[in-house]
């Protein structure tokens, strides 16, 4: 039996990946609900660098989400720039009115974030999803709507 030895390096994977209508990656993300100190922005940057180096793809947006904050970043292949940060409860309370008052698991937070992103793309719950105006200013909503 042939066995290929792996380098032992862990490769980060996106928790939520958004695609445009042409099948190109639009967004990568990391979602964390754990009470541990971790630099999830660097994890997102690892994903973006991997896409760029191994797949020759520049994914233009990245996002991190914790129970406290959601951060949006723009990526140009070299620089990861924070373009918008807001409290998570300002968005997630639209999808779970008790969000701010209970402990949130990572799986549940990821499900809520996916619901919100779908709402931004398809307006399935509201005509004006939370933070849509702000995300239009960084051209994310238009590109996401193109993905729909």
mmCIF file of C-alpha atoms in Angstrom:
data_model
loop_
_atom_site.group_PDB
_atom_site.id
_atom_site.type_symbol
_atom_site.label_atom_id
_atom_site.label_comp_id
_atom_site.label_asym_id
_atom_site.label_seq_id
_atom_site.Cartn_x
_atom_site.Cartn_y
_atom_site.Cartn_z
ATOM 1 C CA UNK A 1 0.000 0.000 0.000
ATOM 2 C CA UNK A 2 1.356 3.429 -0.936
ATOM 3 C CA UNK A 3 1.038 6.056 1.746
ATOM 4 C CA UNK A 4 1.875 9.699 1.251
ATOM 5 C CA UNK A 5 3.290 11.391 4.303
ATOM 6 C CA UNK A 6 1.603 14.672 5.105
ATOM 7 C CA UNK A 7 3.623 17.666 6.179
ATOM 8 C CA UNK A 8 1.805 17.821 9.482
ATOM 9 C CA UNK A 9 0.719 21.390 8.847
ATOM 10 C CA UNK A 10 -2.901 22.139 9.615
ATOM 11 C CA UNK A 11 -4.699 24.032 6.879
ATOM 12 C CA UNK A 12 -7.525 26.286 8.006
ATOM 13 C CA UNK A 13 -10.862 25.881 6.296
ATOM 14 C CA UNK A 14 -13.582 28.465 5.962
ATOM 15 C CA UNK A 15 -16.602 27.944 8.207
ATOM 16 C CA UNK A 16 -18.875 29.714 5.724
ATOM 17 C CA UNK A 17 -17.868 30.268 2.112
ATOM 18 C CA UNK A 18 -19.841 32.565 -0.170
ATOM 19 C CA UNK A 19 -19.762 32.122 -3.960
ATOM 20 C CA UNK A 20 -20.800 34.439 -6.781
ATOM 21 C CA UNK A 21 -23.015 33.357 -9.675
ATOM 22 C CA UNK A 22 -19.924 32.462 -11.735
ATOM 23 C CA UNK A 23 -18.764 29.949 -9.134
ATOM 24 C CA UNK A 24 -15.970 32.136 -7.774
ATOM 25 C CA UNK A 25 -15.381 32.480 -4.049
ATOM 26 C CA UNK A 26 -16.637 35.794 -2.701
ATOM 27 C CA UNK A 27 -16.265 35.331 1.069
ATOM 28 C CA UNK A 28 -14.411 33.150 3.544
ATOM 29 C CA UNK A 29 -15.070 33.201 7.269
ATOM 30 C CA UNK A 30 -14.288 31.915 10.723
ATOM 31 C CA UNK A 31 -16.992 31.607 13.367
ATOM 32 C CA UNK A 32 -16.073 31.267 17.024
ATOM 33 C CA UNK A 33 -18.249 31.052 20.120
ATOM 34 C CA UNK A 34 -15.614 29.615 22.451
ATOM 35 C CA UNK A 35 -14.305 31.471 25.479
ATOM 36 C CA UNK A 36 -10.667 31.101 24.474
ATOM 37 C CA UNK A 37 -8.152 33.658 23.306
ATOM 38 C CA UNK A 38 -7.611 33.057 19.619
ATOM 39 C CA UNK A 39 -6.650 35.315 16.750
ATOM 40 C CA UNK A 40 -9.338 34.332 14.268
ATOM 41 C CA UNK A 41 -8.386 37.184 11.960
ATOM 42 C CA UNK A 42 -5.049 35.443 11.358
ATOM 43 C CA UNK A 43 -6.933 32.199 10.623
ATOM 44 C CA UNK A 44 -8.965 33.991 7.951
ATOM 45 C CA UNK A 45 -5.762 35.437 6.533
ATOM 46 C CA UNK A 46 -4.291 31.914 6.359
ATOM 47 C CA UNK A 47 -7.299 30.784 4.311
ATOM 48 C CA UNK A 48 -6.975 33.774 1.970
ATOM 49 C CA UNK A 49 -3.239 33.209 1.523
ATOM 50 C CA UNK A 50 -3.791 29.517 0.809
ATOM 51 C CA UNK A 51 -6.419 30.337 -1.845
ATOM 52 C CA UNK A 52 -4.065 32.857 -3.416
ATOM 53 C CA UNK A 53 -0.925 30.702 -3.350
ATOM 54 C CA UNK A 54 -2.403 27.303 -4.227
ATOM 55 C CA UNK A 55 -5.473 28.149 -6.293
ATOM 56 C CA UNK A 56 -4.419 31.528 -7.734
ATOM 57 C CA UNK A 57 -7.655 33.013 -6.414
ATOM 58 C CA UNK A 58 -8.131 36.321 -4.646
ATOM 59 C CA UNK A 59 -11.204 36.039 -2.456
ATOM 60 C CA UNK A 60 -12.279 39.694 -2.046
ATOM 61 C CA UNK A 61 -14.029 39.471 1.338
ATOM 62 C CA UNK A 62 -13.511 37.777 4.662
ATOM 63 C CA UNK A 63 -15.547 37.779 7.845
ATOM 64 C CA UNK A 64 -15.083 36.761 11.444
ATOM 65 C CA UNK A 65 -18.000 36.309 13.807
ATOM 66 C CA UNK A 66 -18.064 35.830 17.559
ATOM 67 C CA UNK A 67 -20.952 36.315 19.997
ATOM 68 C CA UNK A 68 -19.562 39.823 20.575
ATOM 69 C CA UNK A 69 -18.614 41.181 17.115
ATOM 70 C CA UNK A 70 -18.783 40.595 13.388
ATOM 71 C CA UNK A 71 -15.846 41.929 11.368
ATOM 72 C CA UNK A 72 -15.742 42.350 7.597
ATOM 73 C CA UNK A 73 -12.445 42.550 5.746
ATOM 74 C CA UNK A 74 -11.393 43.301 2.192
ATOM 75 C CA UNK A 75 -8.516 41.358 0.682
ATOM 76 C CA UNK A 76 -6.484 42.366 -2.371
ATOM 77 C CA UNK A 77 -4.098 39.422 -2.401
ATOM 78 C CA UNK A 78 -1.611 41.129 -0.097
ATOM 79 C CA UNK A 79 -3.388 43.251 2.501
ATOM 80 C CA UNK A 80 -6.270 42.322 4.753
ATOM 81 C CA UNK A 81 -8.127 45.509 5.652
ATOM 82 C CA UNK A 82 -10.866 45.749 8.263
ATOM 83 C CA UNK A 83 -13.729 47.615 6.584
ATOM 84 C CA UNK A 84 -16.621 47.201 9.007
ATOM 85 C CA UNK A 85 -17.131 45.987 12.597
ATOM 86 C CA UNK A 86 -20.381 45.843 14.539
ATOM 87 C CA UNK A 87 -21.883 44.086 17.573
ATOM 88 C CA UNK A 88 -23.227 40.657 16.652
ATOM 89 C CA UNK A 89 -26.454 41.106 18.619
ATOM 90 C CA UNK A 90 -27.442 44.020 16.348
ATOM 91 C CA UNK A 91 -27.861 41.506 13.520
ATOM 92 C CA UNK A 92 -28.668 38.214 15.198
ATOM 93 C CA UNK A 93 -31.491 39.618 17.337
ATOM 94 C CA UNK A 94 -33.481 39.852 14.088
ATOM 95 C CA UNK A 95 -33.224 36.057 13.734
ATOM 96 C CA UNK A 96 -33.341 35.131 17.435
ATOM 97 C CA UNK A 97 -34.878 37.729 19.753
ATOM 98 C CA UNK A 98 -33.172 36.096 22.770
ATOM 99 C CA UNK A 99 -29.696 36.118 21.186
ATOM 100 C CA UNK A 100 -28.192 38.647 23.603
ATOM 101 C CA UNK A 101 -29.568 36.821 26.653
ATOM 102 C CA UNK A 102 -28.337 33.273 26.191
ATOM 103 C CA UNK A 103 -25.223 31.216 25.686
ATOM 104 C CA UNK A 104 -24.558 30.630 21.995
ATOM 105 C CA UNK A 105 -22.876 27.542 20.563
ATOM 106 C CA UNK A 106 -20.602 27.754 17.544
ATOM 107 C CA UNK A 107 -22.953 25.657 15.424
ATOM 108 C CA UNK A 108 -25.904 27.891 16.301
ATOM 109 C CA UNK A 109 -23.944 31.095 15.664
ATOM 110 C CA UNK A 110 -22.854 29.728 12.292
ATOM 111 C CA UNK A 111 -26.469 28.855 11.458
ATOM 112 C CA UNK A 112 -27.624 32.376 12.361
ATOM 113 C CA UNK A 113 -24.829 33.983 10.312
ATOM 114 C CA UNK A 114 -25.701 31.788 7.319
ATOM 115 C CA UNK A 115 -29.361 32.811 7.692
ATOM 116 C CA UNK A 116 -28.403 36.465 7.745
ATOM 117 C CA UNK A 117 -26.182 36.100 4.658
ATOM 118 C CA UNK A 118 -29.020 34.350 2.831
ATOM 119 C CA UNK A 119 -31.339 37.163 3.869
ATOM 120 C CA UNK A 120 -28.855 39.694 2.462
ATOM 121 C CA UNK A 121 -28.729 37.752 -0.822
ATOM 122 C CA UNK A 122 -32.381 36.688 -1.196
ATOM 123 C CA UNK A 123 -34.386 38.881 1.233
ATOM 124 C CA UNK A 124 -36.129 35.735 2.476
ATOM 125 C CA UNK A 125 -37.008 37.212 5.888
ATOM 126 C CA UNK A 126 -36.948 40.977 5.467
ATOM 127 C CA UNK A 127 -36.808 43.526 2.669
ATOM 128 C CA UNK A 128 -34.038 45.341 4.499
ATOM 129 C CA UNK A 129 -31.845 42.846 6.410
ATOM 130 C CA UNK A 130 -29.765 44.188 9.312
ATOM 131 C CA UNK A 131 -26.602 46.054 8.251
ATOM 132 C CA UNK A 132 -27.477 45.814 4.553
ATOM 133 C CA UNK A 133 -27.057 49.560 4.022
ATOM 134 C CA UNK A 134 -23.648 49.547 5.686
ATOM 135 C CA UNK A 135 -22.517 46.507 3.696
ATOM 136 C CA UNK A 136 -23.680 48.156 0.477
ATOM 137 C CA UNK A 137 -21.099 50.853 1.157
ATOM 138 C CA UNK A 138 -18.309 48.270 0.824
ATOM 139 C CA UNK A 139 -19.992 46.707 -2.268
ATOM 140 C CA UNK A 140 -20.542 43.409 -0.451
ATOM 141 C CA UNK A 141 -24.340 43.277 -0.756
ATOM 142 C CA UNK A 142 -24.272 43.906 -4.518
ATOM 143 C CA UNK A 143 -21.710 41.154 -5.061
ATOM 144 C CA UNK A 144 -23.626 38.834 -2.749
ATOM 145 C CA UNK A 145 -26.870 39.577 -4.581
ATOM 146 C CA UNK A 146 -25.043 38.718 -7.819
ATOM 147 C CA UNK A 147 -24.303 35.382 -6.164
ATOM 148 C CA UNK A 148 -27.996 34.713 -5.703
#
